[in-house]
GROMACS .gro file of C-alpha atoms in nm:
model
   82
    1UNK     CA    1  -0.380  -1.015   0.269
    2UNK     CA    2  -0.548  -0.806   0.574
    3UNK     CA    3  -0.524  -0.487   0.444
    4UNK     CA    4  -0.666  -0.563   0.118
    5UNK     CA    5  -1.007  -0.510   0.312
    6UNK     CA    6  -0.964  -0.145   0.384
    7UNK     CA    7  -0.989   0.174   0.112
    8UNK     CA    8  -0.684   0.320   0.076
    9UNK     CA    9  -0.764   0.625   0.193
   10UNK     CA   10  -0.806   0.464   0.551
   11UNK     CA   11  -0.474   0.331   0.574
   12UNK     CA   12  -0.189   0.519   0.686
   13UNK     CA   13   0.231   0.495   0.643
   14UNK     CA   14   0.402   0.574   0.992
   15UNK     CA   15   0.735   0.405   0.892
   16UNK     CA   16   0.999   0.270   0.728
   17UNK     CA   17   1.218  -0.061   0.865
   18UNK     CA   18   1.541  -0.100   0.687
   19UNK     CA   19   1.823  -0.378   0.690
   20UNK     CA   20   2.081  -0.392   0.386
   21UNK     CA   21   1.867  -0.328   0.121
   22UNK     CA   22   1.587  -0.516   0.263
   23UNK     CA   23   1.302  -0.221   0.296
   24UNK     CA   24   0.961  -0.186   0.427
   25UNK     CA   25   0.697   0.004   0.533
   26UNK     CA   26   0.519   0.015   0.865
   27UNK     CA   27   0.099   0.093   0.791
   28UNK     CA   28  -0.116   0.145   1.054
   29UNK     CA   29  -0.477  -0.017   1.005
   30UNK     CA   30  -0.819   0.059   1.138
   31UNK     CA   31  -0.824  -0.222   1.357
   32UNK     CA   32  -0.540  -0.072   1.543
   33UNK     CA   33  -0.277  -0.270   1.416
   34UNK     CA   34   0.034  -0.206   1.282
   35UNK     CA   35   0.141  -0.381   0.984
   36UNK     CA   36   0.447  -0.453   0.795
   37UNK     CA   37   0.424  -0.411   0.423
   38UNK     CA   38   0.693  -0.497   0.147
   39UNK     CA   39   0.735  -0.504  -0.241
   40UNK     CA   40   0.488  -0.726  -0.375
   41UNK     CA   41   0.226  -0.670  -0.095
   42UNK     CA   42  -0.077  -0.572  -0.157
   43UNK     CA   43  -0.293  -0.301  -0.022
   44UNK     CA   44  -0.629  -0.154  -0.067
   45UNK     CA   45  -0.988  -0.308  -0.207
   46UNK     CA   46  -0.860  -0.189  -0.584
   47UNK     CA   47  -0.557  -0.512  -0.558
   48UNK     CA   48  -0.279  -0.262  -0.494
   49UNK     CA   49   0.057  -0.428  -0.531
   50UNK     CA   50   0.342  -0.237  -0.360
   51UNK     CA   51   0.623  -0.114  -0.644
   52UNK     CA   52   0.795   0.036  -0.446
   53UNK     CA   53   0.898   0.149  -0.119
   54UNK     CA   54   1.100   0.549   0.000
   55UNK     CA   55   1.120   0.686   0.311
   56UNK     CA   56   0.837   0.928   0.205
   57UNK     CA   57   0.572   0.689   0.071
   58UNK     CA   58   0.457   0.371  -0.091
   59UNK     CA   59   0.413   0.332  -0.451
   60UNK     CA   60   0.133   0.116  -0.550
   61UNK     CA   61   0.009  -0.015  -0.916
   62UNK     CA   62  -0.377  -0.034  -0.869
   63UNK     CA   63  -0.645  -0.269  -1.109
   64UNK     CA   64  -0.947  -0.011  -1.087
   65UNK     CA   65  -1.276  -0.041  -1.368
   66UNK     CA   66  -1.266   0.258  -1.554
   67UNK     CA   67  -1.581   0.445  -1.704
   68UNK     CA   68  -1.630   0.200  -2.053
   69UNK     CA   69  -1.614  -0.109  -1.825
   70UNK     CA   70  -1.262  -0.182  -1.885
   71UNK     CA   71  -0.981  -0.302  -1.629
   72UNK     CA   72  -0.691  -0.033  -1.650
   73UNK     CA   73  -0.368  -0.028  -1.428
   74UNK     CA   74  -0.349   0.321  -1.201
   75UNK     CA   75  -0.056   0.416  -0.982
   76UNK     CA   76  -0.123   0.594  -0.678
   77UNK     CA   77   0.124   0.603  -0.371
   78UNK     CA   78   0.042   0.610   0.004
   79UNK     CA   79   0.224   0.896   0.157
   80UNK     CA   80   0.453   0.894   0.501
   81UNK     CA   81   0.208   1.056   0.830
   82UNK     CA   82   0.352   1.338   0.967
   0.00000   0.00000   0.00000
């Protein structure tokens, strides 16, 4: 998916859209384009799948290497821009 090429940190959550309880996030790219993200999206160069979605920020289970070489699961969450 596109934003799968850009850290994390570079990405930013300016939005929610909501219809029933259809939900997702609006994340605004480098490139200058906006982007809508839902569960099971993924995000980030560590293959962060969105697990969720508030009004305040995505939740995101990460596959990072940790220090003995091993593939662990992380969560992290992308906050909403003020």
């Amino acid at each position: 998916e596109p934003l799968e090429a850009y850290d994390l940190e570079k990405l930013k959550m300016v939005g929610i859209l909501q219809q029933g309880k259809n939900i997702q996030a609006l994340v605004n790219a480098p490139d200058g384009n906006l982007y809508r993200v839902k569960l099971g999206s993924y995000l980030g160069q560590n293959f962060g799948m969105v697990v969720g979605i508030t009004e305040t920020e995505i939740k995101l289970k990460e596959i990072v290497e940790d220090s003995g070489g091993d593939w662990v699961e992380r969560a992290t969450s992308l906050n909403l821009e003020e």
